mmCIF file of C-alpha atoms in Angstrom:
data_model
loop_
_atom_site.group_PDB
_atom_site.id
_atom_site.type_symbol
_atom_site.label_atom_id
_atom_site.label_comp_id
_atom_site.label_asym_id
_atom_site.label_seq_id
_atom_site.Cartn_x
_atom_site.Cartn_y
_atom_site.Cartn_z
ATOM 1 C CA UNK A 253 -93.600 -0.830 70.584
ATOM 2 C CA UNK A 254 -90.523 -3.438 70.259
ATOM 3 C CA UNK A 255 -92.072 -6.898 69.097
ATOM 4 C CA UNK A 256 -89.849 -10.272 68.856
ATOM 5 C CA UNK A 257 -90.567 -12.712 66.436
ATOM 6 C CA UNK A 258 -88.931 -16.271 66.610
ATOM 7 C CA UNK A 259 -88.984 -18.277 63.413
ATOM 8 C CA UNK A 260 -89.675 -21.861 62.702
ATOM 9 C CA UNK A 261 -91.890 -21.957 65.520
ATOM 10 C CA UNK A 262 -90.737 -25.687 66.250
ATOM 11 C CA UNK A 263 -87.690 -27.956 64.275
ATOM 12 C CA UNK A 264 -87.049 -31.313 64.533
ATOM 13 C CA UNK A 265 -83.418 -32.270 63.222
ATOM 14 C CA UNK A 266 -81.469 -35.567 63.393
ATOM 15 C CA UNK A 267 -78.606 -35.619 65.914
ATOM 16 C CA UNK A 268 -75.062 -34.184 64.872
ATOM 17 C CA UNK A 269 -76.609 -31.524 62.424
ATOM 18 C CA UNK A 270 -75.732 -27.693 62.355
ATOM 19 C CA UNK A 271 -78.837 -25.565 62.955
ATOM 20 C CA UNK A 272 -80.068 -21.815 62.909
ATOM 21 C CA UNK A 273 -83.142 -20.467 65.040
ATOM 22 C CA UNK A 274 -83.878 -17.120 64.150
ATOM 23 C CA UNK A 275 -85.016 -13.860 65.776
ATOM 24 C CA UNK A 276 -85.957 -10.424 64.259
ATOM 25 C CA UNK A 277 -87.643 -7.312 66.459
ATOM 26 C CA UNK A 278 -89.066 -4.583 64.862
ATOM 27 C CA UNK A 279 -87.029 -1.537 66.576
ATOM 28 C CA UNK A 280 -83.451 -1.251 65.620
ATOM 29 C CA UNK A 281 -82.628 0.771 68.462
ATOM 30 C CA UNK A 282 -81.982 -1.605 71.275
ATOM 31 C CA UNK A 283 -79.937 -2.024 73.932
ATOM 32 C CA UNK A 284 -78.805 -5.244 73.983
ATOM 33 C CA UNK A 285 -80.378 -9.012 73.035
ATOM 34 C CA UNK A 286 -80.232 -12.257 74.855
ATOM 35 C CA UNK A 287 -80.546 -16.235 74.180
ATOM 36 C CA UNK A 288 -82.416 -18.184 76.685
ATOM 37 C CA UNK A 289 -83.019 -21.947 76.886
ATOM 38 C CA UNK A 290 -86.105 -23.022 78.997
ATOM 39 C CA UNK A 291 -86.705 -27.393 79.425
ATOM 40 C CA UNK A 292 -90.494 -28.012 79.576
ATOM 41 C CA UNK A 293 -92.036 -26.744 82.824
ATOM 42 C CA UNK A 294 -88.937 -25.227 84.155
ATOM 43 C CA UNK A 295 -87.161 -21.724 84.350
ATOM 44 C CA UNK A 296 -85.196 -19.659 81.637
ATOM 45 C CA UNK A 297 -81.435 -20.462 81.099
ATOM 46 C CA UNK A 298 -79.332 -17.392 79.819
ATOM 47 C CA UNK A 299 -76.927 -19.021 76.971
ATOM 48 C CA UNK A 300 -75.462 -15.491 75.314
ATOM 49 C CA UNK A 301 -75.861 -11.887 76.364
ATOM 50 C CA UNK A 302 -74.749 -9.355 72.863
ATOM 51 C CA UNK A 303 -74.611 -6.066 73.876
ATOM 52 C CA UNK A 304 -75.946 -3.330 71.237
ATOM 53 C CA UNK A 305 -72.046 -2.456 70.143
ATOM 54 C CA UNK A 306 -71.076 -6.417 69.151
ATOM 55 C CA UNK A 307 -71.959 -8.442 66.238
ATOM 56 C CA UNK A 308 -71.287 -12.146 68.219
ATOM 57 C CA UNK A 309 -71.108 -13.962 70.975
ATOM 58 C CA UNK A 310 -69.829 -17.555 71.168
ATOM 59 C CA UNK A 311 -69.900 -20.076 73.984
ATOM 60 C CA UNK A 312 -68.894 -23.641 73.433
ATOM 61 C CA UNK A 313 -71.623 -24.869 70.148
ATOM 62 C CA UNK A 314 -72.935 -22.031 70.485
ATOM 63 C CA UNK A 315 -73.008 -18.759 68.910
ATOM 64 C CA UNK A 316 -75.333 -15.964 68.470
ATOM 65 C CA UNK A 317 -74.973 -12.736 66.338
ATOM 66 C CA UNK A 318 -76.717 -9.615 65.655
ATOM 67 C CA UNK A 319 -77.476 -7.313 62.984
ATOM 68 C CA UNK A 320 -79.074 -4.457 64.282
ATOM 69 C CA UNK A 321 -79.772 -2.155 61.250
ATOM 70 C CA UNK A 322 -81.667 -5.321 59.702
ATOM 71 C CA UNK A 323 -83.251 -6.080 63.147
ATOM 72 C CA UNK A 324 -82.393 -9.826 63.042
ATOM 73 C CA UNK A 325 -79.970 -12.369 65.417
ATOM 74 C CA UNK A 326 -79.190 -15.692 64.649
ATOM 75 C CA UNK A 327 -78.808 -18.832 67.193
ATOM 76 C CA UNK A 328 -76.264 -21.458 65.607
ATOM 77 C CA UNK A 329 -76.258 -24.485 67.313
ATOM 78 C CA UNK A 330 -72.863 -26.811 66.330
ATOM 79 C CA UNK A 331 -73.184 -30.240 65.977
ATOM 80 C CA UNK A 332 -76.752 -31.375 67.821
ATOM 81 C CA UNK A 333 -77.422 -33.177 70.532
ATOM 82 C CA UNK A 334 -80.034 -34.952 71.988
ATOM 83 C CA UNK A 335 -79.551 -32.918 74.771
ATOM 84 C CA UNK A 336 -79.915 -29.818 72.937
ATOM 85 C CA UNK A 337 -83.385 -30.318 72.751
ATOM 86 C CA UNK A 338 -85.517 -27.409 74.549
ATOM 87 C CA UNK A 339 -87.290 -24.333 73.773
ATOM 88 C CA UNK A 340 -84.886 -21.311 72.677
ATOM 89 C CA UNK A 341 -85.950 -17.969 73.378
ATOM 90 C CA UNK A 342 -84.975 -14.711 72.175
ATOM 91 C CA UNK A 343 -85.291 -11.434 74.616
ATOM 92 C CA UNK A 344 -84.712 -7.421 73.385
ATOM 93 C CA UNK A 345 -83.775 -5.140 75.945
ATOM 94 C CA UNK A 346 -84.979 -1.646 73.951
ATOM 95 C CA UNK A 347 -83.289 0.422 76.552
ATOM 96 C CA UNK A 348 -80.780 0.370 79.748
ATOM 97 C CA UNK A 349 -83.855 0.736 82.380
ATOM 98 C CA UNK A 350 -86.772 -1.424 80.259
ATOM 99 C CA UNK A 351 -87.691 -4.576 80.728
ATOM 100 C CA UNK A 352 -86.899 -7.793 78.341
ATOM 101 C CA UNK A 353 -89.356 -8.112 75.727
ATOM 102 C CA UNK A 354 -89.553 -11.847 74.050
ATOM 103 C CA UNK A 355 -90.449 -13.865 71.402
ATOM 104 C CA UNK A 356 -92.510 -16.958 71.384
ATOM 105 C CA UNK A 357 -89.505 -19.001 71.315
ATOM 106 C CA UNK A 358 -88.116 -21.916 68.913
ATOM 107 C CA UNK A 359 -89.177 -25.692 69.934
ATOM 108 C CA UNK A 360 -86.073 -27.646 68.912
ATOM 109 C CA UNK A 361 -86.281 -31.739 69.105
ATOM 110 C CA UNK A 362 -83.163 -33.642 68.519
ATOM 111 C CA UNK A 363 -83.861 -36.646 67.213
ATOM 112 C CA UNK A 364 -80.612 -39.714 67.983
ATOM 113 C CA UNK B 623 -77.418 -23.686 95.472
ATOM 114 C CA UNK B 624 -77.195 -19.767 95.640
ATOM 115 C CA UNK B 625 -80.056 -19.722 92.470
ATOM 116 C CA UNK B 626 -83.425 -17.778 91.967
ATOM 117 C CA UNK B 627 -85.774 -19.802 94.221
ATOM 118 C CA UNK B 628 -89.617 -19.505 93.951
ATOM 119 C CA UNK B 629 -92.047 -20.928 96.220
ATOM 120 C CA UNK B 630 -94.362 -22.678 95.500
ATOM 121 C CA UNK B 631 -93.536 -24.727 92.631
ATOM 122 C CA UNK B 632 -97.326 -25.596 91.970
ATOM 123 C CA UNK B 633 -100.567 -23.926 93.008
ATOM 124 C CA UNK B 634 -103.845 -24.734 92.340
ATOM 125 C CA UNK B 635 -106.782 -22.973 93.744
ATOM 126 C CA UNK B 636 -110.174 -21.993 93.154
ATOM 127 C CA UNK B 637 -111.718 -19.104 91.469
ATOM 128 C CA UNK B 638 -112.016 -16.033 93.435
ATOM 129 C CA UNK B 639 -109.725 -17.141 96.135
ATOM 130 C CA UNK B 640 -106.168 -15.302 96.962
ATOM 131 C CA UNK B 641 -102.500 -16.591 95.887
ATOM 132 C CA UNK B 642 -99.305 -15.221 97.163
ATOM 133 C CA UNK B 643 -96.300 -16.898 96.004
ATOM 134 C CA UNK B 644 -92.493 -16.041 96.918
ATOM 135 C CA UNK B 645 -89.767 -14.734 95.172
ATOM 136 C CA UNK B 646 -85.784 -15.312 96.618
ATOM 137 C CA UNK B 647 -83.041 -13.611 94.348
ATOM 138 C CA UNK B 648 -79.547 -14.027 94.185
ATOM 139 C CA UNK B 649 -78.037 -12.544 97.183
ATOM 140 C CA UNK B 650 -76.155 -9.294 96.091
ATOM 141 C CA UNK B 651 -78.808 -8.648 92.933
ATOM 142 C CA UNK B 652 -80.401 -5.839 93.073
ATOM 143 C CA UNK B 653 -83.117 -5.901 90.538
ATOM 144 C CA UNK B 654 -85.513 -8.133 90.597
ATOM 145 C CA UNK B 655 -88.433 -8.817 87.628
ATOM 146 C CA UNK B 656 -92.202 -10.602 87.741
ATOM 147 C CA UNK B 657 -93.010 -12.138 84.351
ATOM 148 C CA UNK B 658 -96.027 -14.624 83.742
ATOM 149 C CA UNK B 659 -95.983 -16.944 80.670
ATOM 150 C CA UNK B 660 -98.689 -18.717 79.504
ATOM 151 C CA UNK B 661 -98.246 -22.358 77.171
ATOM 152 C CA UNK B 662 -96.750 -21.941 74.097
ATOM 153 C CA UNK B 663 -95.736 -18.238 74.070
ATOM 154 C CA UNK B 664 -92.972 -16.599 75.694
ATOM 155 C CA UNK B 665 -93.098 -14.799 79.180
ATOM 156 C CA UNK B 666 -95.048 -11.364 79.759
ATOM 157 C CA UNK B 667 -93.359 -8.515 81.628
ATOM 158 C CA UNK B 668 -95.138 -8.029 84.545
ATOM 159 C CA UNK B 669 -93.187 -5.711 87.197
ATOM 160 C CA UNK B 670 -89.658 -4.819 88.350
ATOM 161 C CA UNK B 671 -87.527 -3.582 91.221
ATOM 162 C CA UNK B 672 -84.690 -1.686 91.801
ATOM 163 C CA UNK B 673 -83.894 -2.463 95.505
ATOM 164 C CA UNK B 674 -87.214 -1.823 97.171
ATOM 165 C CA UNK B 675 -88.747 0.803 94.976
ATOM 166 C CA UNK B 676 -90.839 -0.727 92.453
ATOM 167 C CA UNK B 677 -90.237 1.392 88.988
ATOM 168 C CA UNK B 678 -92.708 0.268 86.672
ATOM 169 C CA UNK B 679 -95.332 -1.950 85.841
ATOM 170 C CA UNK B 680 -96.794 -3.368 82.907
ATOM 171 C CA UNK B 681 -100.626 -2.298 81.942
ATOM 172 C CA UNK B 682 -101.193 -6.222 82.100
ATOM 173 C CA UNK B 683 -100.984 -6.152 86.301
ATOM 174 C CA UNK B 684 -104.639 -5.043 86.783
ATOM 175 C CA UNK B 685 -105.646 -3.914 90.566
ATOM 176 C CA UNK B 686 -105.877 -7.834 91.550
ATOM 177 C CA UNK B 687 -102.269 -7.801 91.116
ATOM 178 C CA UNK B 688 -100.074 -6.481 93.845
ATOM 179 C CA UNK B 689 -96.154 -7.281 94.125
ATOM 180 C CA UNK B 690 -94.031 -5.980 97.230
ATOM 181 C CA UNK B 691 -89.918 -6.337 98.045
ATOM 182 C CA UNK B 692 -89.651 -5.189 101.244
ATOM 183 C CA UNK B 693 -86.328 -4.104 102.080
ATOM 184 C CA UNK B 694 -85.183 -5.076 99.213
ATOM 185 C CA UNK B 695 -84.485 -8.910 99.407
ATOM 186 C CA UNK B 696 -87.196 -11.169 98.518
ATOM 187 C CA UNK B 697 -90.466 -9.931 96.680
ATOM 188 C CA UNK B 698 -93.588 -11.378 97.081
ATOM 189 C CA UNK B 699 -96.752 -11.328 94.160
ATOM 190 C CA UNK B 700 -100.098 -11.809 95.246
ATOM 191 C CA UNK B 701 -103.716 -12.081 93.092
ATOM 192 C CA UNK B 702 -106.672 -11.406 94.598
ATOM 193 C CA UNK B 703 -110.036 -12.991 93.469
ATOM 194 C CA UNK B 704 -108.577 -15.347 90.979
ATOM 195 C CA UNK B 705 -109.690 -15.977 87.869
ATOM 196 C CA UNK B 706 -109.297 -18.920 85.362
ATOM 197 C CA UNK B 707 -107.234 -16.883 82.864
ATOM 198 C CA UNK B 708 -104.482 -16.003 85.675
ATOM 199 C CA UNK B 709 -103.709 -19.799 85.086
ATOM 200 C CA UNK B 710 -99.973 -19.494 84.194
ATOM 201 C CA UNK B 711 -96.801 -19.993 85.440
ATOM 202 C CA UNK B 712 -95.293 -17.313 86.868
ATOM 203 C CA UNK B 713 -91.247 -16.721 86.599
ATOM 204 C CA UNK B 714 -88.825 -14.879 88.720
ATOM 205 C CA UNK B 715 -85.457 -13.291 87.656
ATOM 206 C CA UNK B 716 -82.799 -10.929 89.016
ATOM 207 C CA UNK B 717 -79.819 -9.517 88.091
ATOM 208 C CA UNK B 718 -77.109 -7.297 89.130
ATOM 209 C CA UNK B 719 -76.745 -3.435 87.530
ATOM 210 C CA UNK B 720 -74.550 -0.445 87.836
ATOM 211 C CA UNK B 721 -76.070 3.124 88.609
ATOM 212 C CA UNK B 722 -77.626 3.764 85.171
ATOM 213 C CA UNK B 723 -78.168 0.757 83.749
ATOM 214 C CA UNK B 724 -75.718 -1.512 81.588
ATOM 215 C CA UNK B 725 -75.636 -3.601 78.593
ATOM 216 C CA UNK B 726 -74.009 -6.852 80.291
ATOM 217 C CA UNK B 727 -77.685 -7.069 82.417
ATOM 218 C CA UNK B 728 -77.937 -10.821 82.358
ATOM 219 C CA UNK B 729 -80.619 -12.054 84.066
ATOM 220 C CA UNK B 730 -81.175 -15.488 85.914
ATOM 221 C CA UNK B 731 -84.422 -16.840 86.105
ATOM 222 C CA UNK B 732 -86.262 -19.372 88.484
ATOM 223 C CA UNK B 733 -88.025 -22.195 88.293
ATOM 224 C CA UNK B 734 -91.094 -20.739 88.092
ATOM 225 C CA UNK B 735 -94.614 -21.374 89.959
ATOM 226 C CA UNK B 736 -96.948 -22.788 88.288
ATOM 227 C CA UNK B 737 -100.698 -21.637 89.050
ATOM 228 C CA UNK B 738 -103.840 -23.812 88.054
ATOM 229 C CA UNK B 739 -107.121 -21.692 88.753
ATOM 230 C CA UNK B 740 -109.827 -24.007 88.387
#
């Protein structure tokens, strides 16, 4: 059975630093791997989609990799914001016709 | 806005009584996933569809749980005889695939309702 785990559970970093959440599942055979963003009490927010066959994915600050044979992905967040601040979540889709299975998620504050 | 929208935002309701909230996807999506997530961890596969036909769903749906998408549009979930531990909020999300499946699935998630069983 595919589990996600998301470590730190929560970070607090001053504004304008570099950061890295990180994600690791426990089956290297997946399909692909996604980045969400969720605000308190609201929705999910897909930020990066890497399909099994890529290594990264970059949009804007933001870029996510993979290493499947080590079963890890990192987040790296570019320059912080105060706006960054959220709850990142990491899904693993273990096959085309599965569902997403996620972690706990990342807390990230921002502090200006 | 051409979004996930879910309906009701909030609900709170007694114990034993029944909930039904409503699911609208993206137009031209043809999948279309349940997940519940309670505070502090993340959200719980619950059940999917592929048009209408629903094609699987997770051991944690007991028999109070029952989730329809008639013709394959909107989908409905409803609990029966609530209980305080269904207190969670309860998320939305489709997404468009090719026959088969494919590994650019993205999917886009709603607001969520939030259910309050007291």
């Amino acid at each position: 059975k595919q589990e996600v785990t998301q470590i730190p559970a929560a970070l607090s970093v001053p504004e304008g630093e570099n950061l890295v959440l990180n994600c690791s599942f426990t089956d290297s055979a997946i399909y692909n791997l996604q980045w969400f963003r969720q605000d308190p009490g609201k929705g999910l927010t897909s930020l990066l989609l890497i399909q099994s066959s890529q290594r990264e994915q970059t949009s804007g600050r933001l870029n996510a990799s993979l290493d499947k044979s080590s079963g890890r992905s990192t987040l790296y967040i570019a320059a912080s914001q105060p706006g960054d601040s959220a709850t990142y979540l990491c899904a693993v889709r273990p096959s085309g016709n599965t569902p997403l299975v996620f972690g706990k998620g990342t807390r990230l504050s921002v502090i200006a | 806005d051409t979004g996930v929208s879910q309906d009701p935002r909030h609900k709170i309701t007694k114990r034993g009584q029944n909930v039904t909230f409503r699911c609208d996807p993206i137009s031209e999506h043809n999948r279309l996933y349940w997940y519940r997530q309670t505070l502090g961890q993340g959200p719980e596969f619950l059940t999917y569809f592929q048009n209408e036909a629903q094609l699987e769903k997770s051991r944690l749906l007991s028999d109070r749980f029952s989730a329809e998408r008639p013709k394959g549009s909107f989908s409905t979930l409803e609990i029966q005889r609530t209980e305080q531990g269904d207190s969670a909020m309860y998320l939305c999300a489709s997404s468009l695939v090719n026959f088969g499946g494919s590994t650019l699935e993205k999917l886009f998630f709603g607001s969520g309702t939030q259910l309050s069983v007291l």
